[in-house]
PDB file of C-alpha atoms in Angstrom:
ATOM      1  CA  MET F 809      -0.049   0.185  -0.101  1.00 35.00           C
ATOM      2  CA  VAL F 810       2.976   2.559   1.099  1.00 34.00           C
ATOM      3  CA  LEU F 811       4.760   1.512  -2.637  1.00 32.00           C
ATOM      4  CA  ALA F 812       1.319   2.189  -4.471  1.00 34.00           C
ATOM      5  CA  LEU F 813       1.148   5.322  -2.627  1.00 32.00           C
ATOM      6  CA  THR F 814       4.741   6.403  -3.270  1.00 32.00           C
ATOM      7  CA  LEU F 815       4.608   5.402  -6.976  1.00 32.00           C
ATOM      8  CA  LEU F 816       1.284   7.545  -7.420  1.00 33.00           C
ATOM      9  CA  ALA F 817       3.054  10.327  -5.875  1.00 37.00           C
ATOM     10  CA  ALA F 818       5.770  10.469  -8.293  1.00 37.00           C
ATOM     11  CA  ALA F 819       3.243   9.557 -11.204  1.00 38.00           C
ATOM     12  CA  CYS F 820       1.127  13.024 -10.187  1.00 42.00           C
ATOM     13  CA  SER F 821       3.975  15.081  -9.653  1.00 41.00           C
ATOM     14  CA  GLY F 822       5.795  14.007 -12.906  1.00 45.00           C
ATOM     15  CA  GLY F 823       8.324  12.079 -10.768  1.00 46.00           C
ATOM     16  CA  SER F 824      10.678  15.121  -9.970  1.00 58.00           C
ATOM     17  CA  ASN F 825      10.666  17.787  -7.788  1.00 82.00           C
ATOM     18  CA  LEU F 826      10.631  20.933  -9.735  1.00 94.00           C
ATOM     19  CA  THR F 827      12.082  24.655  -7.551  1.00 96.00           C
ATOM     20  CA  LEU F 828      10.630  27.552  -8.694  1.00 97.00           C
ATOM     21  CA  ASN F 829      13.650  30.963  -9.299  1.00 97.00           C
ATOM     22  CA  THR F 830      12.616  33.188  -6.612  1.00 98.00           C
ATOM     23  CA  GLY F 831      15.358  35.233  -6.947  1.00 97.00           C
ATOM     24  CA  PRO F 832      16.109  38.871  -9.005  1.00 98.00           C
ATOM     25  CA  ALA F 833      16.589  38.702 -12.335  1.00 98.00           C
ATOM     26  CA  PRO F 834      17.969  38.417 -15.156  1.00 98.00           C
ATOM     27  CA  TRP F 835      16.600  34.524 -14.942  1.00 98.00           C
ATOM     28  CA  PRO F 836      18.615  32.015 -16.503  1.00 98.00           C
ATOM     29  CA  ASN F 837      17.901  29.148 -18.813  1.00 98.00           C
ATOM     30  CA  PRO F 838      15.350  26.530 -16.825  1.00 97.00           C
ATOM     31  CA  ASP F 839      16.884  22.895 -15.903  1.00 96.00           C
ATOM     32  CA  ASN F 840      14.563  20.188 -15.842  1.00 97.00           C
ATOM     33  CA  VAL F 841      12.996  21.259 -19.279  1.00 97.00           C
ATOM     34  CA  ALA F 842      10.655  17.896 -20.221  1.00 97.00           C
ATOM     35  CA  ALA F 843       9.073  18.242 -16.555  1.00 98.00           C
ATOM     36  CA  ARG F 844       8.802  21.794 -16.684  1.00 98.00           C
ATOM     37  CA  ILE F 845       6.650  21.762 -19.761  1.00 98.00           C
ATOM     38  CA  ASP F 846       4.645  18.924 -18.174  1.00 97.00           C
ATOM     39  CA  ALA F 847       3.839  20.962 -15.483  1.00 98.00           C
ATOM     40  CA  ALA F 848       2.883  23.680 -17.651  1.00 98.00           C
ATOM     41  CA  GLY F 849       0.425  21.032 -19.041  1.00 97.00           C
ATOM     42  CA  LEU F 850       2.039  20.753 -22.848  1.00 97.00           C
ATOM     43  CA  PRO F 851       3.204  18.514 -24.882  1.00 96.00           C
ATOM     44  CA  SER F 852       6.780  18.181 -25.988  1.00 95.00           C
ATOM     45  CA  SER F 853       8.089  16.618 -29.254  1.00 95.00           C
ATOM     46  CA  SER F 854      11.549  16.254 -31.036  1.00 95.00           C
ATOM     47  CA  THR F 855      10.484  18.747 -33.488  1.00 92.00           C
ATOM     48  CA  GLU F 856       8.633  22.020 -33.461  1.00 91.00           C
ATOM     49  CA  SER F 857       5.085  21.161 -35.086  1.00 90.00           C
ATOM     50  CA  LEU F 858       3.901  24.223 -37.195  1.00 90.00           C
ATOM     51  CA  THR F 859       0.103  23.567 -37.975  1.00 94.00           C
ATOM     52  CA  VAL F 860      -0.298  26.838 -35.762  1.00 96.00           C
ATOM     53  CA  HIS F 861       2.340  29.060 -35.753  1.00 96.00           C
ATOM     54  CA  TYR F 862       2.956  32.805 -34.396  1.00 97.00           C
ATOM     55  CA  HIS F 863       4.850  34.880 -32.278  1.00 97.00           C
ATOM     56  CA  SER F 864       4.198  37.200 -29.424  1.00 98.00           C
ATOM     57  CA  HIS F 865       6.473  39.239 -27.775  1.00 98.00           C
ATOM     58  CA  VAL F 866       7.733  40.014 -23.661  1.00 98.00           C
ATOM     59  CA  ASP F 867       9.422  42.675 -22.427  1.00 98.00           C
ATOM     60  CA  ILE F 868      10.602  42.651 -18.571  1.00 98.00           C
ATOM     61  CA  PHE F 869      11.062  45.622 -16.801  1.00 98.00           C
ATOM     62  CA  VAL F 870      12.911  45.910 -13.705  1.00 98.00           C
ATOM     63  CA  ASN F 871      12.584  49.355 -11.546  1.00 98.00           C
ATOM     64  CA  GLY F 872      12.639  50.486 -15.438  1.00 97.00           C
ATOM     65  CA  LYS F 873      15.229  47.979 -17.275  1.00 98.00           C
ATOM     66  CA  ALA F 874      14.415  45.685 -19.337  1.00 98.00           C
ATOM     67  CA  GLU F 875      15.544  42.415 -18.682  1.00 98.00           C
ATOM     68  CA  PRO F 876      16.022  39.283 -21.120  1.00 98.00           C
ATOM     69  CA  VAL F 877      14.235  36.607 -21.233  1.00 98.00           C
ATOM     70  CA  ALA F 878      16.136  33.437 -20.797  1.00 98.00           C
ATOM     71  CA  SER F 879      17.202  32.138 -24.465  1.00 97.00           C
ATOM     72  CA  SER F 880      15.681  28.074 -24.209  1.00 97.00           C
ATOM     73  CA  ILE F 881      12.502  28.529 -22.241  1.00 98.00           C
ATOM     74  CA  GLY F 882      10.664  25.012 -23.839  1.00 98.00           C
ATOM     75  CA  ARG F 883      13.272  23.862 -25.818  1.00 96.00           C
ATOM     76  CA  GLU F 884      16.347  21.548 -25.488  1.00 95.00           C
ATOM     77  CA  ASP F 885      18.700  22.743 -27.944  1.00 90.00           C
ATOM     78  CA  GLN F 886      17.315  21.334 -31.112  1.00 89.00           C
ATOM     79  CA  SER F 887      16.167  17.762 -29.767  1.00 93.00           C
ATOM     80  CA  LEU F 888      12.806  18.694 -27.332  1.00 96.00           C
ATOM     81  CA  PHE F 889      10.262  21.289 -28.045  1.00 97.00           C
ATOM     82  CA  SER F 890       7.187  22.560 -26.580  1.00 97.00           C
ATOM     83  CA  PRO F 891       4.784  24.108 -28.249  1.00 98.00           C
ATOM     84  CA  LEU F 892       5.304  27.314 -26.488  1.00 98.00           C
ATOM     85  CA  HIS F 893       9.239  28.191 -26.333  1.00 98.00           C
ATOM     86  CA  THR F 894      12.044  30.521 -27.025  1.00 97.00           C
ATOM     87  CA  HIS F 895      15.253  30.772 -29.189  1.00 96.00           C
ATOM     88  CA  ALA F 896      16.860  34.102 -28.051  1.00 97.00           C
ATOM     89  CA  THR F 897      16.949  36.176 -25.609  1.00 97.00           C
ATOM     90  CA  SER F 898      14.942  39.227 -27.395  1.00 97.00           C
ATOM     91  CA  GLY F 899      11.385  38.029 -25.744  1.00 98.00           C
ATOM     92  CA  LEU F 900       9.924  36.625 -29.081  1.00 98.00           C
ATOM     93  CA  ILE F 901       7.725  34.105 -27.717  1.00 98.00           C
ATOM     94  CA  HIS F 902       7.177  30.889 -30.361  1.00 97.00           C
ATOM     95  CA  ILE F 903       4.254  29.236 -30.669  1.00 98.00           C
ATOM     96  CA  GLU F 904       4.388  26.518 -32.518  1.00 96.00           C
ATOM     97  CA  ALA F 905       2.091  24.085 -31.841  1.00 96.00           C
ATOM     98  CA  PRO F 906       0.089  20.654 -33.379  1.00 94.00           C
ATOM     99  CA  GLU F 907      -3.560  22.060 -32.639  1.00 93.00           C
ATOM    100  CA  ASP F 908      -4.963  25.070 -31.459  1.00 93.00           C
ATOM    101  CA  GLN F 909      -5.039  26.346 -27.944  1.00 96.00           C
ATOM    102  CA  ASP F 910      -4.819  29.317 -25.224  1.00 97.00           C
ATOM    103  CA  PHE F 911      -1.120  30.252 -24.410  1.00 98.00           C
ATOM    104  CA  THR F 912      -0.848  31.812 -21.545  1.00 98.00           C
ATOM    105  CA  VAL F 913       2.368  33.887 -19.759  1.00 98.00           C
ATOM    106  CA  GLY F 914       1.420  31.290 -17.117  1.00 98.00           C
ATOM    107  CA  MET F 915       2.388  28.514 -19.179  1.00 98.00           C
ATOM    108  CA  LEU F 916       5.568  30.209 -20.004  1.00 98.00           C
ATOM    109  CA  PHE F 917       6.835  31.453 -16.560  1.00 98.00           C
ATOM    110  CA  THR F 918       6.222  27.531 -15.159  1.00 98.00           C
ATOM    111  CA  GLU F 919       8.278  26.462 -18.181  1.00 98.00           C
ATOM    112  CA  TRP F 920      10.829  29.258 -17.181  1.00 98.00           C
ATOM    113  CA  GLY F 921      10.725  27.817 -13.689  1.00 98.00           C
ATOM    114  CA  VAL F 922      10.501  31.062 -12.350  1.00 98.00           C
ATOM    115  CA  ARG F 923       7.491  32.208  -9.763  1.00 98.00           C
ATOM    116  CA  LEU F 924       4.553  33.657 -10.937  1.00 98.00           C
ATOM    117  CA  THR F 925       1.866  34.427  -8.555  1.00 97.00           C
ATOM    118  CA  ASN F 926      -0.960  37.416  -8.118  1.00 95.00           C
ATOM    119  CA  ASP F 927       1.636  38.731  -5.963  1.00 97.00           C
ATOM    120  CA  CYS F 928       5.012  37.942  -7.140  1.00 98.00           C
ATOM    121  CA  ILE F 929       7.716  37.268  -9.788  1.00 98.00           C
ATOM    122  CA  GLY F 930      10.285  35.765  -9.012  1.00 98.00           C
ATOM    123  CA  GLY F 931      11.968  37.689  -6.142  1.00 98.00           C
ATOM    124  CA  TYR F 932       9.975  40.562  -6.460  1.00 98.00           C
ATOM    125  CA  CYS F 933       6.525  40.668  -4.387  1.00 98.00           C
ATOM    126  CA  GLY F 934       3.979  43.138  -3.378  1.00 95.00           C
ATOM    127  CA  PRO F 935       3.132  44.567  -1.762  1.00 94.00           C
ATOM    128  CA  ASP F 936       6.536  45.983  -1.631  1.00 94.00           C
ATOM    129  CA  THR F 937       7.414  46.064  -4.921  1.00 96.00           C
ATOM    130  CA  LYS F 938       4.322  47.210  -7.585  1.00 97.00           C
ATOM    131  CA  LEU F 939       4.017  44.800 -10.175  1.00 98.00           C
ATOM    132  CA  LYS F 940       2.093  45.473 -13.417  1.00 98.00           C
ATOM    133  CA  ALA F 941       1.718  44.352 -17.079  1.00 98.00           C
ATOM    134  CA  TYR F 942       0.554  45.704 -19.856  1.00 98.00           C
ATOM    135  CA  VAL F 943      -0.488  44.379 -23.377  1.00 98.00           C
ATOM    136  CA  ASP F 944      -0.449  46.281 -26.312  1.00 98.00           C
ATOM    137  CA  GLY F 945       0.264  49.318 -24.348  1.00 98.00           C
ATOM    138  CA  THR F 946      -2.824  49.052 -22.371  1.00 98.00           C
ATOM    139  CA  SER F 947      -2.757  48.334 -18.269  1.00 98.00           C
ATOM    140  CA  TYR F 948      -3.911  44.094 -18.044  1.00 98.00           C
ATOM    141  CA  THR F 949      -6.090  44.358 -14.695  1.00 97.00           C
ATOM    142  CA  GLN F 950      -6.481  40.459 -14.339  1.00 97.00           C
ATOM    143  CA  PRO F 951      -3.599  38.022 -13.104  1.00 98.00           C
ATOM    144  CA  ILE F 952      -0.573  38.015 -15.186  1.00 98.00           C
ATOM    145  CA  SER F 953      -0.591  34.375 -15.413  1.00 98.00           C
ATOM    146  CA  THR F 954      -3.994  34.681 -17.256  1.00 98.00           C
ATOM    147  CA  ILE F 955      -2.440  37.118 -20.029  1.00 98.00           C
ATOM    148  CA  VAL F 956      -3.204  34.592 -23.992  1.00 98.00           C
ATOM    149  CA  LEU F 957      -0.365  35.263 -25.776  1.00 98.00           C
ATOM    150  CA  LYS F 958      -1.619  36.080 -29.107  1.00 98.00           C
ATOM    151  CA  LYS F 959      -0.094  36.990 -32.435  1.00 98.00           C
ATOM    152  CA  GLY F 960       1.697  40.193 -32.884  1.00 98.00           C
ATOM    153  CA  GLU F 961       0.936  41.030 -29.132  1.00 98.00           C
ATOM    154  CA  GLU F 962       3.470  43.058 -27.138  1.00 98.00           C
ATOM    155  CA  ILE F 963       3.617  41.890 -23.350  1.00 98.00           C
ATOM    156  CA  ALA F 964       5.481  44.357 -21.067  1.00 98.00           C
ATOM    157  CA  ILE F 965       5.716  43.123 -17.277  1.00 98.00           C
ATOM    158  CA  VAL F 966       6.655  45.647 -15.039  1.00 98.00           C
ATOM    159  CA  ILE F 967       8.251  45.224 -11.661  1.00 98.00           C
ATOM    160  CA  GLY F 968       8.796  48.073  -9.254  1.00 98.00           C
ATOM    161  CA  SER F 969       9.136  51.731 -11.034  1.00 97.00           C
ATOM    162  CA  PRO F 970       8.199  51.478 -14.727  1.00 97.00           C
ATOM    163  CA  PRO F 971      10.447  52.471 -17.821  1.00 98.00           C
ATOM    164  CA  PRO F 972      10.112  56.051 -19.234  1.00 97.00           C
ATOM    165  CA  THR F 973       7.856  54.296 -21.714  1.00 97.00           C
ATOM    166  CA  ILE F 974       5.461  51.518 -21.801  1.00 98.00           C
ATOM    167  CA  PRO F 975       5.757  49.703 -25.030  1.00 98.00           C
ATOM    168  CA  SER F 976       2.830  49.495 -26.812  1.00 98.00           C
ATOM    169  CA  THR F 977       4.240  47.758 -30.226  1.00 97.00           C
ATOM    170  CA  TRP F 978       7.553  45.541 -30.884  1.00 97.00           C
ATOM    171  CA  ASP F 979      10.580  46.620 -33.506  1.00 97.00           C
ATOM    172  CA  CYS F 980      11.118  43.111 -34.297  1.00 97.00           C
ATOM    173  CA  LEU F 981      13.410  43.622 -36.893  1.00 96.00           C
ATOM    174  CA  ALA F 982      15.558  45.838 -35.139  1.00 96.00           C
ATOM    175  CA  ASN F 983      15.652  43.597 -32.327  1.00 96.00           C
ATOM    176  CA  ILE F 984      16.487  39.855 -33.341  1.00 96.00           C
ATOM    177  CA  ASP F 985      19.745  38.364 -34.309  1.00 94.00           C
ATOM    178  CA  PRO F 986      18.775  36.924 -37.898  1.00 93.00           C
ATOM    179  CA  ALA F 987      21.737  34.638 -37.118  1.00 93.00           C
ATOM    180  CA  ILE F 988      19.015  32.864 -34.582  1.00 93.00           C
ATOM    181  CA  GLU F 989      15.983  33.885 -35.239  1.00 94.00           C
ATOM    182  CA  ASN F 990      14.035  34.044 -38.657  1.00 93.00           C
ATOM    183  CA  PRO F 991      13.488  37.986 -39.837  1.00 94.00           C
ATOM    184  CA  ALA F 992      10.194  36.088 -41.870  1.00 94.00           C
ATOM    185  CA  GLN F 993       8.936  35.895 -38.460  1.00 94.00           C
ATOM    186  CA  CYS F 994       8.357  39.679 -37.773  1.00 96.00           C
ATOM    187  CA  ALA F 995       5.482  39.501 -40.281  1.00 96.00           C
ATOM    188  CA  ASP F 996       3.266  38.537 -37.356  1.00 96.00           C
ATOM    189  CA  PHE F 997       4.339  42.103 -35.447  1.00 97.00           C
ATOM    190  CA  GLY F 998       3.237  43.959 -39.302  1.00 94.00           C
ATOM    191  CA  GLU F 999       6.792  44.429 -40.319  1.00 92.00           C
ATOM    192  CA  GLN F1000       7.357  43.904 -43.862  1.00 85.00           C
ATOM    193  CA  VAL F1001      10.260  41.648 -44.066  1.00 79.00           C
ATOM    194  CA  PRO F1002      13.161  42.353 -46.385  1.00 73.00           C
ATOM    195  CA  ALA F1003      13.261  39.869 -49.669  1.00 68.00           C
TER     196      ALA F1003
END
């Protein structure tokens, strides 16, 4: 009976004890990538699926300073992919899925292994530190974790004092490294991609 309960507990928890990063930004690439994808409730595959394919952008500001988004969230080298992942520190979020569903900021942070609750992001917690999000420049009034990532959307997560300007759009072509990310993906942000 005890063995059965132990096995059941291990199966329910994915067999691993995932810790969350509760320190300050910048937050590194996650460990235990496959288990974190599972924890986000997402499938994984050895290849990217392009049945559903679009991109969002996430900015993170801490006391007005831009912080990078980790370069390998939901992805391990070129051998394991979640339908929600990153390839570089630009904040370009890749949604490459076998079927359409809502992908949220909460799922992204679960894959990243960074604490995201109604009161805390990483090592920053209210009420001492103000936590706010904006979608396309408009204040988001629901929990940050519930933001649904949509094609061409600019999401700004602001921790502490805000930057001088809250971005409402993202200049994709000026902010990606074409050696890592395909400039054609910038079409999702309404940009003319050079031929």
